[in-house]
Each structure stands twice: as structure tokens, then as C-alpha cells.
mmCIF file of N, CA and C in Angstrom:
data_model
loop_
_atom_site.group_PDB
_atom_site.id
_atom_site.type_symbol
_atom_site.label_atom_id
_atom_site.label_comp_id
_atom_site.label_asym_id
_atom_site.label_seq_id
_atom_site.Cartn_x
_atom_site.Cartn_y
_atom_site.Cartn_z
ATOM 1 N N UNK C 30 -26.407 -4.460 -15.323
ATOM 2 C CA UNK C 30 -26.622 -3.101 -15.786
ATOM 3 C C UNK C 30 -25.498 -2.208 -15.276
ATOM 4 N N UNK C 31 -25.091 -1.684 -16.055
ATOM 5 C CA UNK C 31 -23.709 -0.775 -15.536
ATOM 6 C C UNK C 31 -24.216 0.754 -14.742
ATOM 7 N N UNK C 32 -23.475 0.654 -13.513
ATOM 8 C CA UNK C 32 -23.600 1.939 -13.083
ATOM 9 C C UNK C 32 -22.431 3.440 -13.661
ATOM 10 N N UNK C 33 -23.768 4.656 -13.808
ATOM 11 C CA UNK C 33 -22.507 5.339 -14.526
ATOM 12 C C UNK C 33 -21.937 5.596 -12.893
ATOM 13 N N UNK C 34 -20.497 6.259 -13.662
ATOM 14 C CA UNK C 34 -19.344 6.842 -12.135
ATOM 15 C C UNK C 34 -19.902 7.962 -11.416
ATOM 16 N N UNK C 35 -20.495 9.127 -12.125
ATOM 17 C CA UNK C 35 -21.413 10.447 -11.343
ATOM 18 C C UNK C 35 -22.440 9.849 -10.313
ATOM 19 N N UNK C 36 -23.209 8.898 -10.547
ATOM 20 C CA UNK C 36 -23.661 7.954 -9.415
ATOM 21 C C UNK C 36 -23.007 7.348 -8.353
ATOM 22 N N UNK C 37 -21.677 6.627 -8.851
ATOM 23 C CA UNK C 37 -20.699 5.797 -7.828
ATOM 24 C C UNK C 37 -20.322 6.780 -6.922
ATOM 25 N N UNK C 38 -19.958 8.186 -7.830
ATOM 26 C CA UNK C 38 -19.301 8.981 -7.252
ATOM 27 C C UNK C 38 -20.259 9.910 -6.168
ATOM 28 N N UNK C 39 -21.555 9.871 -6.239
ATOM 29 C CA UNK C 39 -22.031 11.034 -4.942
ATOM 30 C C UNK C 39 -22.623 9.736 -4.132
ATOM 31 N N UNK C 40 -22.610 8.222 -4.523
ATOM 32 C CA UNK C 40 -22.686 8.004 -3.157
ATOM 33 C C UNK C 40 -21.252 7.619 -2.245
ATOM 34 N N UNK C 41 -20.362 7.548 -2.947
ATOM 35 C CA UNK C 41 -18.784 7.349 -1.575
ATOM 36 C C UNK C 41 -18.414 8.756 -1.670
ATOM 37 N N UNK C 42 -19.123 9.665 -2.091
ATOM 38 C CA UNK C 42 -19.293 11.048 -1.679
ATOM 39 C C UNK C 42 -19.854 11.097 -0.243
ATOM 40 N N UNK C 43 -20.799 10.618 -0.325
ATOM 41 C CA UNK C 43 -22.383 10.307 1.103
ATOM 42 C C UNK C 43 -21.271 9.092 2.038
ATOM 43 N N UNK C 44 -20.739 8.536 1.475
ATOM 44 C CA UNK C 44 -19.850 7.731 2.556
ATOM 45 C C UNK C 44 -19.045 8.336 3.034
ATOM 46 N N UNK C 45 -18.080 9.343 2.518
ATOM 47 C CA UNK C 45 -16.778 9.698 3.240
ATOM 48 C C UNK C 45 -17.276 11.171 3.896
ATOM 49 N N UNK C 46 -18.434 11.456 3.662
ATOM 50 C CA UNK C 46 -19.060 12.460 4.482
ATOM 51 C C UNK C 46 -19.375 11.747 5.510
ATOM 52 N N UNK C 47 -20.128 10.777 5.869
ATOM 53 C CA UNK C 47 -20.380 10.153 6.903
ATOM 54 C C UNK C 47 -19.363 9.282 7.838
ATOM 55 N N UNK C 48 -18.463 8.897 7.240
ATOM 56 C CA UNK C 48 -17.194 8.297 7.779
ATOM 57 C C UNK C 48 -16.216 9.258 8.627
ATOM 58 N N UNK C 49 -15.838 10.407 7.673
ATOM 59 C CA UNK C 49 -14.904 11.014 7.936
ATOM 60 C C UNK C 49 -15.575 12.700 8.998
ATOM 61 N N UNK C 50 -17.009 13.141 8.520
ATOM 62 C CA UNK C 50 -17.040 14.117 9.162
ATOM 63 C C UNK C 50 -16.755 15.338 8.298
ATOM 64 N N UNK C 51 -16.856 14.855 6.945
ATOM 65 C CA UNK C 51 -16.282 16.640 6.149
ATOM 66 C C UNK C 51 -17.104 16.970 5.466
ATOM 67 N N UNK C 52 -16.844 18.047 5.336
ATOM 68 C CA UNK C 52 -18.195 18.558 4.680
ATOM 69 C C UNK C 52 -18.409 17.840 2.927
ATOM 70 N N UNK C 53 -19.522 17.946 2.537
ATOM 71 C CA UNK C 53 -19.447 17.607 1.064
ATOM 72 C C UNK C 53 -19.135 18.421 0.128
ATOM 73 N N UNK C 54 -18.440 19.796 -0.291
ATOM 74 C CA UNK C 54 -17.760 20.273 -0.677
ATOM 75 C C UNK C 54 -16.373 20.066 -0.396
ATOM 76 N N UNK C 55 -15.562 19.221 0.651
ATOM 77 C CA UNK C 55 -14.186 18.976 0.697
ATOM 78 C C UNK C 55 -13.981 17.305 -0.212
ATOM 79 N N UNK C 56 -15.177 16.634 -0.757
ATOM 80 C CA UNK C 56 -14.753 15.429 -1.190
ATOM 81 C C UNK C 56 -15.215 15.533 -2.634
ATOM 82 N N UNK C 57 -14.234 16.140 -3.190
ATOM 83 C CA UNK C 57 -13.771 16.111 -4.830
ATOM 84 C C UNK C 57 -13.112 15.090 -5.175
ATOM 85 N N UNK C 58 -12.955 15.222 -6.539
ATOM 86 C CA UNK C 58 -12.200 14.085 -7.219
ATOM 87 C C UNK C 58 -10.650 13.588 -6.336
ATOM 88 N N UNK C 59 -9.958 14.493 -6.642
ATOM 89 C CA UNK C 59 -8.033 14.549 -6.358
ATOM 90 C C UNK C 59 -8.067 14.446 -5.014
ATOM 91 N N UNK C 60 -9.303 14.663 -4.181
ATOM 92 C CA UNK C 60 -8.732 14.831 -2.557
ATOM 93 C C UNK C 60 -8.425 13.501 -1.949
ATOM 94 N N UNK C 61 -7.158 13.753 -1.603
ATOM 95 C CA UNK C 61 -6.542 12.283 -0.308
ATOM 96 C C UNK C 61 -7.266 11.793 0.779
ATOM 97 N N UNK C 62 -7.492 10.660 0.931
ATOM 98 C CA UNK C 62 -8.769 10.560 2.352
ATOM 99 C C UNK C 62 -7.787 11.354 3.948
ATOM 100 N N UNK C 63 -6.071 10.819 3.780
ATOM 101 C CA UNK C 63 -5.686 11.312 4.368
ATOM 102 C C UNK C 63 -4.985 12.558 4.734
ATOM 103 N N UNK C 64 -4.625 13.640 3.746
ATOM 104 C CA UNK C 64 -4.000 14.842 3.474
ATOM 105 C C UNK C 64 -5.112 15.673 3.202
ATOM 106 N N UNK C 65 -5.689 15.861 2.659
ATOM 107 C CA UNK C 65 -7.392 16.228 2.400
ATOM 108 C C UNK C 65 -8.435 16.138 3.275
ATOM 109 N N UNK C 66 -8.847 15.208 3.576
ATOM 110 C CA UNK C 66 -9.928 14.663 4.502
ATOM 111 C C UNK C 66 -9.836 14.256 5.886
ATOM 112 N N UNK C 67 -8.323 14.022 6.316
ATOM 113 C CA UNK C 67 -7.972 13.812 7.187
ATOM 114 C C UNK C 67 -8.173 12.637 8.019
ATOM 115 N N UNK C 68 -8.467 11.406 6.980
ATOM 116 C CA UNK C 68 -8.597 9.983 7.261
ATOM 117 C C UNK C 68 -7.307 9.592 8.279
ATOM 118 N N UNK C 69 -7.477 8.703 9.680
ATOM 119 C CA UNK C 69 -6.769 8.045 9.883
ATOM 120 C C UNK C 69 -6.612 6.412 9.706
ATOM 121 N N UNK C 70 -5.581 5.884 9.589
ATOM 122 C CA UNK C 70 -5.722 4.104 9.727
ATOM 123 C C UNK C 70 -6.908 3.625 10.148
ATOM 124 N N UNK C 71 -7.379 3.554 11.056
ATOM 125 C CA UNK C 71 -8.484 3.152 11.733
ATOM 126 C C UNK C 71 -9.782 3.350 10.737
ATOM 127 N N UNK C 72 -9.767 4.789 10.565
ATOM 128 C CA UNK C 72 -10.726 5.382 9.601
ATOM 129 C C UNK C 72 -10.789 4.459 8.015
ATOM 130 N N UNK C 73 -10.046 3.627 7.329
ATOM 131 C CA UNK C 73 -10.203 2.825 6.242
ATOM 132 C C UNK C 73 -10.792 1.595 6.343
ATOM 133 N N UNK C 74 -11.005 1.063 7.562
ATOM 134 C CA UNK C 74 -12.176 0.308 7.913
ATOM 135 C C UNK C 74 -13.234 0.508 7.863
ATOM 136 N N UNK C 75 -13.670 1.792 8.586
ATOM 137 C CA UNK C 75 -14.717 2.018 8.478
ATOM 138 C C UNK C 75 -15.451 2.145 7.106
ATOM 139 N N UNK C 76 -14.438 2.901 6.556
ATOM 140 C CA UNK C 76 -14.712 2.993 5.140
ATOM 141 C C UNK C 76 -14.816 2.183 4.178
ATOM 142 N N UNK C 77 -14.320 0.808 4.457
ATOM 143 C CA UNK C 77 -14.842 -0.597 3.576
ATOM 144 C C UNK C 77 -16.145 -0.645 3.826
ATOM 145 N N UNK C 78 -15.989 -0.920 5.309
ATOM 146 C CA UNK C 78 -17.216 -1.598 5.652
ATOM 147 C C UNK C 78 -18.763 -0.635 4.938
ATOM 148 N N UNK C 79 -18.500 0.981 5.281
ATOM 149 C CA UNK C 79 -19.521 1.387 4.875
ATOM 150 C C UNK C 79 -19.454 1.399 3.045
ATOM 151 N N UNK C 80 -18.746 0.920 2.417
ATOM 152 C CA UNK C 80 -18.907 0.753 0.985
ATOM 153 C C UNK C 80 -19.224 -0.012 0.443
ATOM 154 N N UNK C 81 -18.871 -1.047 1.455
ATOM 155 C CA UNK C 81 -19.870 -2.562 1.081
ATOM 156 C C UNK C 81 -20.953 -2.690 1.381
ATOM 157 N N UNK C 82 -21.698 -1.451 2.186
ATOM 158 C CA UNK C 82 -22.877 -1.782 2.794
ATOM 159 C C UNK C 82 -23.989 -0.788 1.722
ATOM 160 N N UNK C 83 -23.293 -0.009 1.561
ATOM 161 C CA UNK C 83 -23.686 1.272 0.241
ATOM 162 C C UNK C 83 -23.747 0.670 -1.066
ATOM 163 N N UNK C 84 -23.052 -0.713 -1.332
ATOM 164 C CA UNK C 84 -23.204 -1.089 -2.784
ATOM 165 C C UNK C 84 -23.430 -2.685 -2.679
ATOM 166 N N UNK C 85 -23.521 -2.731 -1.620
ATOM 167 C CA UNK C 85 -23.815 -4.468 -1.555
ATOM 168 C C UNK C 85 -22.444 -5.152 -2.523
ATOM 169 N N UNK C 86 -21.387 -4.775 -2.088
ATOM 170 C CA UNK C 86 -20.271 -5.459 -2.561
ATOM 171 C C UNK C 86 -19.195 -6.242 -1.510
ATOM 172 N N UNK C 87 -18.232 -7.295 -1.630
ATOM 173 C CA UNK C 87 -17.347 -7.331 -0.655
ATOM 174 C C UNK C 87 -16.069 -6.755 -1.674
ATOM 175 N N UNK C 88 -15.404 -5.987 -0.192
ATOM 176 C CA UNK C 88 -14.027 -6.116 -0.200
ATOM 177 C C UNK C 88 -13.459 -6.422 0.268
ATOM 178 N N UNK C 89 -12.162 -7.428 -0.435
ATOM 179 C CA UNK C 89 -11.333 -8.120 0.342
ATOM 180 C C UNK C 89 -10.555 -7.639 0.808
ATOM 181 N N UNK C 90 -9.575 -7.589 2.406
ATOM 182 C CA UNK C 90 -8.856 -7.378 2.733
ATOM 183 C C UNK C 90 -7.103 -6.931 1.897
ATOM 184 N N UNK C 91 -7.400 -5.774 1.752
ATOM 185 C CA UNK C 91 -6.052 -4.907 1.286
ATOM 186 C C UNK C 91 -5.882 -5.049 0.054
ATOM 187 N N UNK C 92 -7.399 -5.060 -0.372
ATOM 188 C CA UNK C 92 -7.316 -4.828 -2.212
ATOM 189 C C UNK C 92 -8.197 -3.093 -2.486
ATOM 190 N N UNK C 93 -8.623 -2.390 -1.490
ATOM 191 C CA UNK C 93 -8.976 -1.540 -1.792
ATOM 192 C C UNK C 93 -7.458 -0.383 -1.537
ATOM 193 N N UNK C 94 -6.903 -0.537 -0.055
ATOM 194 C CA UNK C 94 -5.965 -0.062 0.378
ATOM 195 C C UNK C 94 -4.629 -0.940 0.776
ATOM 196 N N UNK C 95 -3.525 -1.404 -0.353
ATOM 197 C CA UNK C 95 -2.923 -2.379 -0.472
ATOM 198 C C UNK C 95 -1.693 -2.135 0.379
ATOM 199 N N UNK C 96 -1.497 -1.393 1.718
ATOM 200 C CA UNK C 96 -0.328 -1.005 1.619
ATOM 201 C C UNK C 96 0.810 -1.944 2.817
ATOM 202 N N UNK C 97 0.330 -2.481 3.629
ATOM 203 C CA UNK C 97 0.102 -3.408 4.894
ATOM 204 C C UNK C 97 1.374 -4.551 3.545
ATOM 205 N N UNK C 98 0.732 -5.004 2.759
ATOM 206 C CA UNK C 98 1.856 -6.226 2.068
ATOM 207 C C UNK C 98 2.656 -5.540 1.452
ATOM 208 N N UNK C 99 2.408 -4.508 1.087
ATOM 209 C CA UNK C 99 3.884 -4.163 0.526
ATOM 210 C C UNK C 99 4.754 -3.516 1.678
ATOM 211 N N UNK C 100 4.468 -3.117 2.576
ATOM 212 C CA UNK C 100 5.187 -2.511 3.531
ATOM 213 C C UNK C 100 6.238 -3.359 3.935
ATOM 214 N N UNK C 101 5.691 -4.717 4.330
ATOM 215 C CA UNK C 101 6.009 -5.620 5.076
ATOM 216 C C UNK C 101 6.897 -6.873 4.152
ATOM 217 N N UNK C 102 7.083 -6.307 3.180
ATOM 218 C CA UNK C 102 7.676 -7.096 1.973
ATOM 219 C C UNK C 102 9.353 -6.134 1.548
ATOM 220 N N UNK C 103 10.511 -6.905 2.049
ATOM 221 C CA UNK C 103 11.833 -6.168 1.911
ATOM 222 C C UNK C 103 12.134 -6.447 0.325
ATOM 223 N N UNK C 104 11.430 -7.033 -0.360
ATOM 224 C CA UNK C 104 11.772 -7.275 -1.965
ATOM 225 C C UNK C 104 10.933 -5.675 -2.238
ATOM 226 N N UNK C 105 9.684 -5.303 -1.338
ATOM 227 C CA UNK C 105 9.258 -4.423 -2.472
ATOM 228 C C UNK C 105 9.876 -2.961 -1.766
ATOM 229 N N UNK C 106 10.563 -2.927 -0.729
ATOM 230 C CA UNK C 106 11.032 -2.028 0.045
ATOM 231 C C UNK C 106 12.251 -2.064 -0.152
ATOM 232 N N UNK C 107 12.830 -0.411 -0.027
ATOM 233 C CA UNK C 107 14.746 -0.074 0.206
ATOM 234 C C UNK C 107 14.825 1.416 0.225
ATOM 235 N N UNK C 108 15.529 1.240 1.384
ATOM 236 C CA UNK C 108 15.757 2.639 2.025
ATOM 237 C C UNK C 108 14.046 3.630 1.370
ATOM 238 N N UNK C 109 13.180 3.874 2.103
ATOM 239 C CA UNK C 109 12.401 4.400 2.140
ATOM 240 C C UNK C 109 11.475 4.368 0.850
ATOM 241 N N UNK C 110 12.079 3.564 -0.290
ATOM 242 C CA UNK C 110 11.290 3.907 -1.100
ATOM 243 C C UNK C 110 10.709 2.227 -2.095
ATOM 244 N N UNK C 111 10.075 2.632 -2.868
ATOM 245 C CA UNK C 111 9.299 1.180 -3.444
ATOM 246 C C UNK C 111 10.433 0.833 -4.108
ATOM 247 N N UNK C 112 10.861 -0.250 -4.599
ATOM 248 C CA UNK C 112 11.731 -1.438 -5.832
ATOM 249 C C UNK C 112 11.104 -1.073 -7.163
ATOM 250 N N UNK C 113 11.672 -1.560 -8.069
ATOM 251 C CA UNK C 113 11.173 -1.532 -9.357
ATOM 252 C C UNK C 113 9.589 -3.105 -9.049
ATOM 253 N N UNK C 114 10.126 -3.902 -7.997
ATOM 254 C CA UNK C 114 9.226 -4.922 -8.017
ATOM 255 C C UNK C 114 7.892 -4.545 -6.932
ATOM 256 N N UNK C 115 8.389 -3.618 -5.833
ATOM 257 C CA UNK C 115 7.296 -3.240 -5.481
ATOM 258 C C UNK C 115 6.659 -2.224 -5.737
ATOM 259 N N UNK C 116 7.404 -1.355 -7.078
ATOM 260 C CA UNK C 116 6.224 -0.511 -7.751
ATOM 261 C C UNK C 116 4.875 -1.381 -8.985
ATOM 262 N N UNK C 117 5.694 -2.696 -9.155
ATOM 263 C CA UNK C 117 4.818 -3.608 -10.399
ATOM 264 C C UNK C 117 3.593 -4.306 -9.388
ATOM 265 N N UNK C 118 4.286 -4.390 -8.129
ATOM 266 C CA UNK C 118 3.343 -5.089 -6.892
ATOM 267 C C UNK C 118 2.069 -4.106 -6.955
ATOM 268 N N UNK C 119 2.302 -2.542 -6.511
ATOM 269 C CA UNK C 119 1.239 -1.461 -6.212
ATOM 270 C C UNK C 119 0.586 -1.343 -7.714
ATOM 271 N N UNK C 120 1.269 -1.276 -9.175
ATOM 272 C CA UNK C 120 0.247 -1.004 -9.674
ATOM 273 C C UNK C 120 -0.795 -2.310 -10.199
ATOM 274 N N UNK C 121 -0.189 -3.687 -9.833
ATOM 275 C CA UNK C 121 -1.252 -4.417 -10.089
ATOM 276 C C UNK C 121 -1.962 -4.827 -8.760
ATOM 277 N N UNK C 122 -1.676 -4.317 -8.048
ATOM 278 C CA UNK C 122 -2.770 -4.111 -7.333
ATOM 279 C C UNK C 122 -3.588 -3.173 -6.820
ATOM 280 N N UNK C 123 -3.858 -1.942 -7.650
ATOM 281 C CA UNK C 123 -3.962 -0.742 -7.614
ATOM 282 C C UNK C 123 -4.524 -0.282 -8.882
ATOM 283 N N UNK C 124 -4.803 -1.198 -9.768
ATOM 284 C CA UNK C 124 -5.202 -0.805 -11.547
ATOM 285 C C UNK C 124 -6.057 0.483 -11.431
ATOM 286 N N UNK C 125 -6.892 0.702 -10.223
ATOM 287 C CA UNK C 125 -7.767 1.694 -10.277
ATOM 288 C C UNK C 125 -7.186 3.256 -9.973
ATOM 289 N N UNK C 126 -5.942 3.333 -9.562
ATOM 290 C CA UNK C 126 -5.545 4.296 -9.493
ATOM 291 C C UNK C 126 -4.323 5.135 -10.106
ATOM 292 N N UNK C 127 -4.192 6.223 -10.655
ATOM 293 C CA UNK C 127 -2.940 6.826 -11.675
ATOM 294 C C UNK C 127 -1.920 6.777 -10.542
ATOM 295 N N UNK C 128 -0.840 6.190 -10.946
ATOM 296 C CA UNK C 128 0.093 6.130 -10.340
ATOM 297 C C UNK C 128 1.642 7.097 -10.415
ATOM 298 N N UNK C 129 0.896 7.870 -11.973
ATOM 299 C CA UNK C 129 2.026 8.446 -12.744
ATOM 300 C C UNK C 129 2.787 9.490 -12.357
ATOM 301 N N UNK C 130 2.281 9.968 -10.841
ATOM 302 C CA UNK C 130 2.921 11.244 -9.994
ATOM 303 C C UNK C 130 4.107 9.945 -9.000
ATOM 304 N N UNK C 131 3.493 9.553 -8.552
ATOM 305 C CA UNK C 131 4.149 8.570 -7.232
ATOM 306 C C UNK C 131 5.131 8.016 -7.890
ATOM 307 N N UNK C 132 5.093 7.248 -8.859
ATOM 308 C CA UNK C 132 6.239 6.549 -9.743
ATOM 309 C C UNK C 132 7.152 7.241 -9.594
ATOM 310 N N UNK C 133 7.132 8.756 -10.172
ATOM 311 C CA UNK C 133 8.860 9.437 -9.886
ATOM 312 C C UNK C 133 9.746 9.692 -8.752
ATOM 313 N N UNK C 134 8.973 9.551 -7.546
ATOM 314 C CA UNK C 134 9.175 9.344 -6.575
ATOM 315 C C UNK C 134 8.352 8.624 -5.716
ATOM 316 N N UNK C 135 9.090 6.909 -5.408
ATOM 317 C CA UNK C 135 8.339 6.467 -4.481
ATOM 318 C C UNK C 135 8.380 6.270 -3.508
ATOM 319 N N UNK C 136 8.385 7.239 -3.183
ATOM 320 C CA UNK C 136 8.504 7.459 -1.288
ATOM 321 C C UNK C 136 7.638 6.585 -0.515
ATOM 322 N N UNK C 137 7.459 5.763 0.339
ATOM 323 C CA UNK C 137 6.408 5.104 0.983
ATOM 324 C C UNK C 137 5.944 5.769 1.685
ATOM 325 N N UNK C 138 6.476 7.349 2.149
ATOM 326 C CA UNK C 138 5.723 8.276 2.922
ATOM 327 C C UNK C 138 4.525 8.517 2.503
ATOM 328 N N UNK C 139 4.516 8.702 0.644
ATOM 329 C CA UNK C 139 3.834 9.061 -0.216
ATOM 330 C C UNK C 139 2.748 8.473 -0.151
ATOM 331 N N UNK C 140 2.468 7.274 0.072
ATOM 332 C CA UNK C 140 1.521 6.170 -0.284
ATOM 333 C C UNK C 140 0.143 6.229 0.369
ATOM 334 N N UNK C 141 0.374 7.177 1.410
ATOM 335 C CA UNK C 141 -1.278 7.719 1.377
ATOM 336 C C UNK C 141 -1.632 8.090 0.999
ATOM 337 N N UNK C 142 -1.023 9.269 -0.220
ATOM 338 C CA UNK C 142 -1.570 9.908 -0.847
ATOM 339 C C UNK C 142 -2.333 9.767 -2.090
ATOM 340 N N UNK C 143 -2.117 8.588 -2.419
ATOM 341 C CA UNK C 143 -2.923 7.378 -3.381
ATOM 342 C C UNK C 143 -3.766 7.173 -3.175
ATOM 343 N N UNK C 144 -4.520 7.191 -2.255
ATOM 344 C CA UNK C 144 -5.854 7.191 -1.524
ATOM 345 C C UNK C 144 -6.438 8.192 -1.756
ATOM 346 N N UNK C 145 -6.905 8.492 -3.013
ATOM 347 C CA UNK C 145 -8.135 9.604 -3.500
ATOM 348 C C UNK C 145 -9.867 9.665 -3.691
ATOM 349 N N UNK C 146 -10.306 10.161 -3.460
ATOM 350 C CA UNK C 146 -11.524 9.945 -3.687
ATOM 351 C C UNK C 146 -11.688 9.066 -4.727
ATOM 352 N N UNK C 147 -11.250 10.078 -5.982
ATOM 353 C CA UNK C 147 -11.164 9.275 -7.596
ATOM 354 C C UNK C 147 -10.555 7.548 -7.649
ATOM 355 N N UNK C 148 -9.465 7.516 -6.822
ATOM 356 C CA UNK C 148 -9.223 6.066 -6.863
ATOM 357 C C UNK C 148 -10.498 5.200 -6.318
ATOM 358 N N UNK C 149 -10.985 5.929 -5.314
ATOM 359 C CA UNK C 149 -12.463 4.942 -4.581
ATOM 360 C C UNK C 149 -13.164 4.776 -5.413
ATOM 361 N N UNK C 150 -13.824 5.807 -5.641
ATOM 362 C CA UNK C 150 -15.097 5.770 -7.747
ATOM 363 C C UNK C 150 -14.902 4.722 -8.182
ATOM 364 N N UNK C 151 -13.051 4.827 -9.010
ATOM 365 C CA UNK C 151 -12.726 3.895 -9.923
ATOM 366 C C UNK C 151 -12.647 2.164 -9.407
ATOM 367 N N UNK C 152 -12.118 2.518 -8.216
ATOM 368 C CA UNK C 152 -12.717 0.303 -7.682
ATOM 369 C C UNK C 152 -13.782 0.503 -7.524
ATOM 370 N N UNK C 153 -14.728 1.137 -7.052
ATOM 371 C CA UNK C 153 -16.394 0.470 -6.854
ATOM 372 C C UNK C 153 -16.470 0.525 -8.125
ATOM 373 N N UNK C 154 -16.542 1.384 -9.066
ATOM 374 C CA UNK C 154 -17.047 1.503 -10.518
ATOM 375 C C UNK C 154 -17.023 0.118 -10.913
ATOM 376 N N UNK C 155 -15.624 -0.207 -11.088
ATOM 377 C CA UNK C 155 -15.324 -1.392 -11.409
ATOM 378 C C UNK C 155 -15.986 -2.463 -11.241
ATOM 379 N N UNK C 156 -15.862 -2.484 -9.953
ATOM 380 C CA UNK C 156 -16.464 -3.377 -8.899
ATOM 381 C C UNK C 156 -18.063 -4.078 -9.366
ATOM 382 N N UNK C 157 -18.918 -2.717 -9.366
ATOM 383 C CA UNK C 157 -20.216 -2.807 -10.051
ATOM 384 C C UNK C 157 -20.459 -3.119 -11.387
ATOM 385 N N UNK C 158 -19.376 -2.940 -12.486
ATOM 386 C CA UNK C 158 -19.226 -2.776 -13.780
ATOM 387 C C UNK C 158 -18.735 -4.141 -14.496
ATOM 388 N N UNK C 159 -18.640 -5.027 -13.444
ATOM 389 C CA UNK C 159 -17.777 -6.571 -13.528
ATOM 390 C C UNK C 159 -19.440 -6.948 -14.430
#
């Protein structure tokens, strides 16, 4: 049975309120867990874990937040910014999120900022919608 997204979406609403500490008026669609919400590293663990526990799903290691292999990959890295091969790397592994701002500049500074609420929705959505 498919879940609609207004559902997906107020409960990793109820998660990143509880994870992060913000109020539920700061977790809109566009907001960054980290520029927005003020997620640290540490803090995206928590945040699997409580999403798998909220939807009875697994996630695998660095398919929600992919950034650890591409970092660490000099084919998808140069001078600060993604390759043409490690921008094809992020968006297939990333289908759930618009990439179409970051593309013009891919700064790897940038790459937290990919981390939106809306990108979370869209993998659990998914996720549930398989």
C-alpha cells in the first residue's frame, strides 16, 4: 500500500525534531539538516537510525548520505570540486534529490547542503513505495 509523502513527511518531521532539537516550524521542505537545522556529522546517525525505527526500514550505510565515498575517491575529486564522474557518482546515488543548483557549482563544501528535509521525504517515500 503506498504511503502518501504529507505522511512521510510529518513523521521525519517528528524525527528531525527529536534528533536535532528544532522546533517544528524550522523543518520545512528546502531546509538543510546542516545550514538550517544545524545537524552535525555525528547527528546523521542518529538520524538513520531513528528513520529506520519510525518506518521499519533499513538503511544502508551511505546511501541515504553518500558523501564519505565520494570524498575519498580522487577520480570523483579535483581541486575542491566534483569531476564530471563524480557528479554521475552523486546523482546516481542520490536519485532522490534535485541536484540542479549544486551541478553549477560543485563545490564539495556545498555537499551538505544536499541534505534537505525534501531529499529525506523523497528516499523514505521511495523506500516505502518499492
Amino acid at each position: 500500500m503506498a504511503v502518501a509523502r504529507d505522511e512521510v513527511f510529518e513523521q521525519v518531521r517528528e524525527v528531525l525534531v527529536d534528533a536535532l532539537g528544532v522546533d517544528e516550524e524550522e523543518v520545512v521542505g528546502g531546509a538543510s539538516l546542516m545550514g538550517d537545522l544545524g545537524a552535525e556529522s555525528i547527528d546523521f546517525l542518529d538520524i538513520v537510525f531513528r528513520l529506520e525505527k519510525q518506518f521499519g526500514i533499513k538503511i544502508p550505510r551511505e546511501e541515504l548520505f553518500p558523501v564519505e565515498s565520494l570524498m575519498n575517491n580522487r577520480e570523483f575529486v579535483n581541486n575542491g570540486q566534483l569531476t564530471e564522474k563524480g557528479l554521475a557518482e552523486l546523482k546516481a546515488k542520490m536519485p532522490h534529490t534535485d541536484l540542479s543548483q549544486f551541478e553549477k557549482n560543485p563545490d564539495i563544501n556545498k555537499l551538505g547542503d544536499l541534505f534537505t528535509v525534501d531529499s529525506i521525504v523523497n528516499y523514505v517515500a521511495g523506500k516505502l513505495n518499492k
